[in-house]
mmCIF file of C-alpha atoms in Angstrom:
data_model
loop_
_atom_site.group_PDB
_atom_site.id
_atom_site.type_symbol
_atom_site.label_atom_id
_atom_site.label_comp_id
_atom_site.label_asym_id
_atom_site.label_seq_id
_atom_site.Cartn_x
_atom_site.Cartn_y
_atom_site.Cartn_z
ATOM 1 C CA MET A 151 100.801 -1.956 -8.987
ATOM 2 C CA ALA A 152 103.715 -2.334 -11.361
ATOM 3 C CA SER A 153 102.772 0.274 -13.924
ATOM 4 C CA PRO A 154 103.128 3.371 -11.678
ATOM 5 C CA ALA A 155 106.625 2.234 -10.742
ATOM 6 C CA THR A 156 107.849 2.576 -14.297
ATOM 7 C CA ARG A 157 107.736 6.370 -13.999
ATOM 8 C CA ASP A 158 110.054 7.825 -11.370
ATOM 9 C CA ASP A 159 107.941 10.884 -10.666
ATOM 10 C CA SER A 160 104.882 8.724 -9.922
ATOM 11 C CA ILE A 161 106.391 7.227 -6.766
ATOM 12 C CA GLN A 162 105.342 9.118 -3.677
ATOM 13 C CA ILE A 163 105.705 6.484 -0.971
ATOM 14 C CA GLY A 164 107.576 3.297 -1.833
ATOM 15 C CA LEU A 165 107.148 0.186 0.277
ATOM 16 C CA SER A 166 109.258 -2.943 0.356
ATOM 17 C CA LEU A 167 109.193 -5.851 2.753
ATOM 18 C CA GLU A 168 112.317 -5.731 4.867
ATOM 19 C CA SER A 169 113.410 -9.128 3.556
ATOM 20 C CA GLU A 170 113.100 -7.905 -0.038
ATOM 21 C CA PHE A 171 114.969 -4.696 0.773
ATOM 22 C CA LEU A 172 117.865 -6.616 2.328
ATOM 23 C CA GLN A 173 118.142 -8.791 -0.772
ATOM 24 C CA ASP A 174 118.625 -5.766 -3.015
ATOM 25 C CA ILE A 175 120.075 -2.907 -0.962
ATOM 26 C CA PRO A 176 120.445 0.404 -2.861
ATOM 27 C CA THR A 177 124.225 0.581 -2.640
ATOM 28 C CA GLN A 178 124.347 4.206 -3.778
ATOM 29 C CA LEU A 179 122.807 5.064 -0.401
ATOM 30 C CA PHE A 180 123.693 2.259 2.015
ATOM 31 C CA GLN A 181 126.714 0.198 2.956
ATOM 32 C CA ALA A 182 126.486 -2.861 5.198
ATOM 33 C CA VAL A 183 129.227 -3.147 7.807
ATOM 34 C CA GLU A 184 129.299 -5.721 10.607
ATOM 35 C CA GLY A 185 125.656 -6.644 10.210
ATOM 36 C CA LYS A 186 124.295 -3.078 10.113
ATOM 37 C CA LEU A 187 123.501 -0.583 7.377
ATOM 38 C CA HIS A 188 125.266 2.779 7.306
ATOM 39 C CA HIS A 189 123.807 5.389 4.990
ATOM 40 C CA ASP A 190 125.323 8.287 3.087
ATOM 41 C CA GLN A 191 124.165 11.265 5.142
ATOM 42 C CA ARG A 192 124.512 13.577 2.137
ATOM 43 C CA LYS A 193 121.872 11.700 0.153
ATOM 44 C CA VAL A 194 119.114 10.476 2.446
ATOM 45 C CA ASN A 195 117.413 10.932 5.827
ATOM 46 C CA VAL A 196 116.798 7.791 7.880
ATOM 47 C CA PHE A 197 114.494 7.696 10.909
ATOM 48 C CA THR A 198 114.010 4.692 13.153
ATOM 49 C CA ALA A 199 113.011 4.014 16.740
ATOM 50 C CA ASN A 200 115.624 1.255 16.954
ATOM 51 C CA LYS A 201 118.916 0.592 15.233
ATOM 52 C CA ASP A 202 118.699 -3.076 14.306
ATOM 53 C CA TYR A 203 119.798 -2.273 10.769
ATOM 54 C CA PHE A 204 120.199 1.489 10.312
ATOM 55 C CA ALA A 205 123.184 2.148 12.536
ATOM 56 C CA ASN A 206 123.594 5.911 12.106
ATOM 57 C CA ALA A 207 119.965 6.979 11.724
ATOM 58 C CA TYR A 208 118.064 9.771 13.390
ATOM 59 C CA SER A 209 115.859 8.631 16.253
ATOM 60 C CA ASN A 210 112.132 9.405 16.141
ATOM 61 C CA GLU A 211 112.740 12.568 18.190
ATOM 62 C CA LEU A 212 114.798 15.443 16.758
ATOM 63 C CA LYS A 213 115.746 18.213 19.177
ATOM 64 C CA VAL A 214 116.338 21.706 17.787
ATOM 65 C CA ASN A 215 117.294 24.730 19.872
ATOM 66 C CA THR A 216 118.155 27.429 17.343
ATOM 67 C CA LEU A 217 116.845 28.726 14.032
ATOM 68 C CA GLU A 218 120.086 27.616 12.394
ATOM 69 C CA GLU A 219 119.592 24.019 13.540
ATOM 70 C CA PHE A 220 115.984 24.080 12.385
ATOM 71 C CA ALA A 221 116.970 25.494 8.980
ATOM 72 C CA LEU A 222 119.323 22.560 8.406
ATOM 73 C CA ILE A 223 116.668 20.020 9.365
ATOM 74 C CA LYS A 224 114.089 21.776 7.207
ATOM 75 C CA GLN A 225 116.360 21.820 4.170
ATOM 76 C CA ARG A 226 117.178 18.123 4.558
ATOM 77 C CA LEU A 227 113.527 17.119 4.875
ATOM 78 C CA LEU A 228 112.476 19.107 1.816
ATOM 79 C CA THR A 229 115.318 18.015 -0.461
ATOM 80 C CA LEU A 230 116.320 14.456 0.492
ATOM 81 C CA PRO A 231 114.227 11.262 0.529
ATOM 82 C CA ILE A 232 113.211 9.742 3.856
ATOM 83 C CA TYR A 233 113.647 6.108 4.828
ATOM 84 C CA MET A 234 111.819 4.540 7.768
ATOM 85 C CA ARG A 235 111.487 1.028 9.184
ATOM 86 C CA VAL A 236 107.797 0.491 9.948
ATOM 87 C CA GLU A 237 105.815 -2.468 11.245
ATOM 88 C CA LEU A 238 102.250 -2.807 9.952
ATOM 89 C CA ARG A 239 99.831 -5.032 11.837
ATOM 90 C CA ARG A 240 96.264 -6.242 11.354
ATOM 91 C CA HIS A 241 94.281 -7.658 14.280
ATOM 92 C CA ARG A 242 90.990 -9.424 13.510
ATOM 93 C CA LYS A 243 88.848 -11.170 16.109
ATOM 94 C CA SER A 244 86.819 -14.255 15.275
ATOM 95 C CA GLY A 245 85.008 -15.546 18.315
ATOM 96 C CA ASN A 246 87.593 -16.056 21.025
ATOM 97 C CA THR A 247 90.489 -16.084 18.554
ATOM 98 C CA THR A 248 92.495 -13.082 17.376
ATOM 99 C CA HIS A 249 94.133 -13.444 13.956
ATOM 100 C CA ILE A 250 97.231 -11.293 13.461
ATOM 101 C CA ASN A 251 98.874 -10.404 10.165
ATOM 102 C CA TYR A 252 102.027 -8.321 10.268
ATOM 103 C CA GLY A 253 105.016 -7.320 8.227
ATOM 104 C CA THR A 254 108.103 -5.188 8.699
ATOM 105 C CA PHE A 255 108.542 -2.756 5.825
ATOM 106 C CA ILE A 256 111.166 -0.321 4.648
ATOM 107 C CA VAL A 257 109.297 2.842 3.663
ATOM 108 C CA MET A 258 110.803 5.417 1.316
ATOM 109 C CA VAL A 259 109.178 8.861 1.042
ATOM 110 C CA ASN A 260 109.831 11.063 -1.992
ATOM 111 C CA THR A 261 109.753 14.437 -0.253
ATOM 112 C CA LYS A 262 110.267 16.281 -3.551
ATOM 113 C CA HIS A 263 106.989 14.994 -4.980
ATOM 114 C CA PRO A 264 104.490 17.865 -5.540
ATOM 115 C CA SER A 265 101.814 15.978 -3.587
ATOM 116 C CA ILE A 266 104.039 15.592 -0.523
ATOM 117 C CA GLN A 267 106.392 18.560 -0.326
ATOM 118 C CA PRO A 268 103.696 21.259 0.173
ATOM 119 C CA GLN A 269 102.314 19.337 3.150
ATOM 120 C CA LEU A 270 105.746 19.149 4.759
ATOM 121 C CA GLN A 271 106.524 22.763 3.861
ATOM 122 C CA GLU A 272 103.372 24.078 5.541
ATOM 123 C CA CYS A 273 104.001 22.250 8.811
ATOM 124 C CA LEU A 274 107.705 23.080 8.893
ATOM 125 C CA ASP A 275 106.941 26.758 8.267
ATOM 126 C CA ARG A 276 104.519 26.703 11.185
ATOM 127 C CA ALA A 277 107.104 25.106 13.471
ATOM 128 C CA GLU A 278 109.681 27.666 12.375
ATOM 129 C CA SER A 279 107.306 30.502 13.270
ATOM 130 C CA TYR A 280 106.943 29.131 16.814
ATOM 131 C CA LEU A 281 110.713 28.905 17.127
ATOM 132 C CA ARG A 282 111.116 32.499 15.934
ATOM 133 C CA GLU A 283 108.631 33.599 18.590
ATOM 134 C CA GLU A 284 110.605 31.589 21.190
ATOM 135 C CA GLN A 285 107.650 29.299 21.862
ATOM 136 C CA LYS A 286 107.935 25.622 22.694
ATOM 137 C CA PHE A 287 106.552 23.280 20.040
ATOM 138 C CA ALA A 288 106.394 19.619 19.071
ATOM 139 C CA LEU A 289 105.718 18.764 15.430
ATOM 140 C CA GLU A 290 104.908 15.133 14.633
ATOM 141 C CA ILE A 291 105.361 14.138 10.994
ATOM 142 C CA ASP A 292 103.084 11.125 10.778
ATOM 143 C CA PHE A 293 102.872 8.622 7.926
ATOM 144 C CA GLY A 294 100.783 6.181 9.957
ATOM 145 C CA PRO A 295 97.305 6.932 8.526
ATOM 146 C CA VAL A 296 98.303 6.536 4.861
ATOM 147 C CA LEU A 297 100.286 3.373 5.615
ATOM 148 C CA ARG A 298 97.369 1.883 7.537
ATOM 149 C CA SER A 299 95.056 2.722 4.624
ATOM 150 C CA TRP A 300 97.413 0.977 2.218
ATOM 151 C CA TYR A 301 97.621 -2.074 4.475
ATOM 152 C CA LYS A 302 93.846 -2.190 4.749
ATOM 153 C CA LEU A 303 93.559 -2.148 0.944
ATOM 154 C CA ARG A 304 96.074 -4.999 0.827
ATOM 155 C CA HIS A 305 93.584 -6.973 2.897
ATOM 156 C CA ASP A 306 90.585 -6.013 0.703
ATOM 157 C CA ASN A 307 89.306 -3.410 3.175
ATOM 158 C CA SER A 308 88.369 -6.186 5.577
ATOM 159 C CA SER A 309 87.097 -5.155 8.982
ATOM 160 C CA ALA A 310 89.903 -5.285 11.531
ATOM 161 C CA SER A 311 92.196 -3.131 13.638
ATOM 162 C CA TYR A 312 95.189 -1.771 11.709
ATOM 163 C CA ILE A 313 98.345 -0.500 13.409
ATOM 164 C CA ALA A 314 101.446 1.255 12.061
ATOM 165 C CA LYS A 315 104.380 1.189 14.497
ATOM 166 C CA ASN A 316 107.333 3.595 14.240
ATOM 167 C CA SER A 317 105.639 5.478 11.396
ATOM 168 C CA TYR A 318 106.275 9.004 12.681
ATOM 169 C CA PHE A 319 109.015 11.257 13.981
ATOM 170 C CA CYS A 320 108.916 14.411 16.073
ATOM 171 C CA ILE A 321 110.782 17.710 15.700
ATOM 172 C CA THR A 322 110.737 19.709 18.915
ATOM 173 C CA ASN A 323 112.488 22.274 21.077
ATOM 174 C CA PHE A 324 110.658 20.793 24.079
ATOM 175 C CA ARG A 325 109.962 17.041 24.132
ATOM 176 C CA LYS A 326 107.711 14.705 22.198
ATOM 177 C CA LYS A 327 104.305 13.736 23.535
ATOM 178 C CA SER A 328 103.845 10.559 25.511
ATOM 179 C CA LYS A 329 101.583 8.220 23.537
ATOM 180 C CA VAL A 330 100.319 6.674 26.754
ATOM 181 C CA PHE A 331 98.873 9.874 28.179
ATOM 182 C CA VAL A 332 97.325 11.280 24.990
ATOM 183 C CA ASN A 333 95.552 8.101 23.832
ATOM 184 C CA PRO A 334 92.148 7.531 25.535
ATOM 185 C CA VAL A 335 92.467 3.773 24.955
ATOM 186 C CA TRP A 336 95.487 3.704 27.249
ATOM 187 C CA TRP A 337 93.541 5.705 29.819
ATOM 188 C CA ILE A 338 91.113 2.803 30.103
ATOM 189 C CA LEU A 339 93.694 0.014 29.884
ATOM 190 C CA CYS A 340 95.848 1.549 32.610
ATOM 191 C CA LEU A 341 93.092 2.355 35.082
ATOM 192 C CA PRO A 342 93.118 4.017 37.505
ATOM 193 C CA VAL A 343 96.555 5.661 37.196
ATOM 194 C CA CYS A 344 96.231 6.904 33.604
ATOM 195 C CA LEU A 345 92.653 8.058 34.092
ATOM 196 C CA LEU A 346 93.881 10.388 36.820
ATOM 197 C CA ALA A 347 97.246 11.385 35.353
ATOM 198 C CA ALA A 348 96.363 11.713 31.660
ATOM 199 C CA PRO A 349 94.119 14.812 31.933
ATOM 200 C CA LEU A 350 96.792 16.534 34.020
ATOM 201 C CA TYR A 351 99.452 15.626 31.466
ATOM 202 C CA CYS A 352 97.337 16.967 28.588
ATOM 203 C CA ALA A 353 96.758 20.229 30.472
ATOM 204 C CA TYR A 354 100.491 20.470 31.167
ATOM 205 C CA ARG A 355 101.317 19.990 27.475
ATOM 206 C CA HIS A 356 98.695 22.512 26.402
ATOM 207 C CA ALA A 357 100.114 25.126 28.771
ATOM 208 C CA LEU A 358 103.765 24.704 27.804
ATOM 209 C CA SER A 359 103.926 23.535 24.192
ATOM 210 C CA GLU A 360 102.240 23.977 20.820
ATOM 211 C CA ASP A 361 101.680 20.370 19.764
ATOM 212 C CA PHE A 362 100.569 19.664 16.196
ATOM 213 C CA SER A 363 100.882 16.993 13.529
ATOM 214 C CA CYS A 364 101.655 16.812 9.835
ATOM 215 C CA VAL A 365 99.504 13.885 8.693
ATOM 216 C CA LEU A 366 100.034 12.961 5.053
ATOM 217 C CA LYS A 367 96.819 13.262 3.037
ATOM 218 C CA SER A 368 95.116 10.419 1.182
ATOM 219 C CA ALA A 369 96.291 11.728 -2.211
ATOM 220 C CA VAL A 370 99.537 9.814 -1.634
ATOM 221 C CA ARG A 371 99.780 6.681 -3.761
ATOM 222 C CA TYR A 372 101.675 3.506 -2.920
ATOM 223 C CA VAL A 373 104.131 1.418 -4.872
ATOM 224 C CA GLU A 374 105.505 -1.862 -3.566
ATOM 225 C CA GLY A 375 109.165 -2.317 -4.349
ATOM 226 C CA THR A 376 108.879 -6.098 -4.266
ATOM 227 C CA THR A 377 109.972 -6.930 -7.821
ATOM 228 C CA PRO A 378 113.353 -6.215 -9.445
ATOM 229 C CA ALA A 379 111.731 -3.796 -11.915
ATOM 230 C CA GLN A 380 109.992 -1.876 -9.132
ATOM 231 C CA ARG A 381 113.119 -1.699 -6.997
ATOM 232 C CA LEU A 382 115.077 -0.453 -10.014
ATOM 233 C CA ALA A 383 112.456 2.259 -10.551
ATOM 234 C CA MET A 384 112.731 3.235 -6.882
ATOM 235 C CA ARG A 385 116.520 3.476 -7.129
ATOM 236 C CA ASN A 386 116.246 5.631 -10.251
ATOM 237 C CA MET A 387 113.746 7.854 -8.482
ATOM 238 C CA ILE A 388 116.032 8.173 -5.450
ATOM 239 C CA GLN A 389 118.869 9.314 -7.711
ATOM 240 C CA ALA A 390 116.580 11.892 -9.332
ATOM 241 C CA VAL A 391 115.430 13.159 -5.932
ATOM 242 C CA TYR A 392 119.030 13.413 -4.754
ATOM 243 C CA ALA A 393 120.004 15.381 -7.875
ATOM 244 C CA GLN A 394 117.146 17.792 -7.212
ATOM 245 C CA GLY A 395 118.313 18.155 -3.628
ATOM 246 C CA VAL A 396 121.879 18.916 -4.720
ATOM 247 C CA GLN A 397 120.607 21.590 -7.093
ATOM 248 C CA HIS A 398 118.522 23.100 -4.306
ATOM 249 C CA GLY A 399 121.544 23.014 -1.999
ATOM 250 C CA HIS A 400 123.685 24.888 -4.509
ATOM 251 C CA MET A 401 121.008 27.566 -4.813
ATOM 252 C CA THR A 402 120.774 27.847 -1.024
ATOM 253 C CA ALA A 403 124.554 28.054 -0.625
ATOM 254 C CA ALA A 404 124.594 31.153 -2.802
ATOM 255 C CA THR A 405 122.583 33.036 -0.181
ATOM 256 C CA ARG A 406 123.656 31.307 3.035
ATOM 257 C CA PRO A 407 127.071 30.363 4.465
ATOM 258 C CA PRO A 408 127.692 26.612 4.069
ATOM 259 C CA GLN A 409 127.124 24.543 7.184
ATOM 260 C CA SER A 410 127.453 20.878 8.044
ATOM 261 C CA PRO A 411 124.385 18.649 8.337
ATOM 262 C CA PRO A 412 122.992 18.049 11.833
ATOM 263 C CA THR A 413 125.066 15.632 13.849
ATOM 264 C CA TYR A 414 123.919 12.045 14.319
ATOM 265 C CA SER A 415 123.857 10.147 17.571
ATOM 266 C CA GLU A 416 126.624 7.850 16.350
ATOM 267 C CA ALA A 417 129.810 8.343 14.378
ATOM 268 C CA ALA A 418 129.526 8.938 10.653
ATOM 269 C CA PRO A 419 129.836 5.841 8.443
ATOM 270 C CA PRO A 420 133.184 4.972 6.833
ATOM 271 C CA SER A 421 133.927 6.231 3.355
ATOM 272 C CA TYR A 422 132.106 4.333 0.623
ATOM 273 C CA ASN A 423 135.415 4.163 -1.222
ATOM 274 C CA ASP A 424 137.178 2.486 1.701
ATOM 275 C CA ALA A 425 138.307 -0.861 0.293
ATOM 276 C CA THR A 426 139.482 -1.958 3.750
ATOM 277 C CA ALA A 427 135.988 -1.984 5.238
ATOM 278 C CA PRO A 428 135.363 -5.305 7.028
ATOM 279 C CA PRO A 429 133.158 -7.956 5.403
ATOM 280 C CA TYR A 430 129.539 -7.960 6.446
ATOM 281 C CA HIS A 431 126.718 -10.403 7.024
ATOM 282 C CA LEU A 432 123.251 -9.011 7.456
ATOM 283 C CA MET A 433 121.325 -10.444 10.361
ATOM 284 C CA LYS A 434 117.694 -11.090 9.425
ATOM 285 C CA GLN A 435 114.806 -11.504 11.841
ATOM 286 C CA ASN A 436 112.826 -14.484 10.592
ATOM 287 C CA SER A 437 109.827 -13.634 12.750
ATOM 288 C CA ASP A 438 108.796 -10.588 10.775
ATOM 289 C CA ASP A 439 110.487 -10.803 7.386
ATOM 290 C CA ASP A 440 107.274 -11.933 5.733
ATOM 291 C CA LEU A 441 103.584 -11.400 6.170
ATOM 292 C CA VAL A 442 102.422 -14.134 8.496
ATOM 293 C CA GLN A 443 99.168 -15.158 10.077
ATOM 294 C CA ALA A 444 98.823 -16.368 13.625
#
């Protein structure tokens, strides 16, 4: 796994255990303040369903109402790397016992890679066309399948149930889909309420919104950033991706009036040059820092 990491352009999706990431934070992107990480919004996109570490991240639902808002989101996704905090789980039954392996990972996506960017471009173009036609839509950008495949390979393709939590985000001018009502497994688990309500919910969504997903294809390769050399390669790649994004932004600015990035749900982080920033101590969750077996 180490050899692909020596070439920046080979990294498509980089994975690092959360504990490893916190030991070697890429300081050109993140600053830790009062136990939380603030990122430089000009250099990276961060998506997370919770804000245990990434204080000023996007949530997993992005609302857009105008073409101008969508254009900003689209440009950011196609020019800046994406960070996500994802939990991968493996459930394997043996008799009456269920064995669980899990780990919390920081996932970095190189959106400028030629194997990834066309997939994002196609789905974003489709969403933009719905917005131009004043139709409601919900686009899910889903990294779950490729992450589950990687996790299965980590366990020698052993037979089990593999789960990727918080591995997607939704861009919508309506609202994101409820996972409870669109998953048949939940229909059975939540009998009889879901069995009655779920078909009605699906019909409601079909009538009011164009729901579709951008699922990353299996051509994506994986590199674990768990050694110093691999993490250094990931940092070098991030810098290269950022430089490409800046160049793209300069080209775009020549044809479009400059605008600010989309606002975040919390205040912007303090300046990275602020020497008066308070000291920090990262709070680690021992329960999921490492792969464990129960």
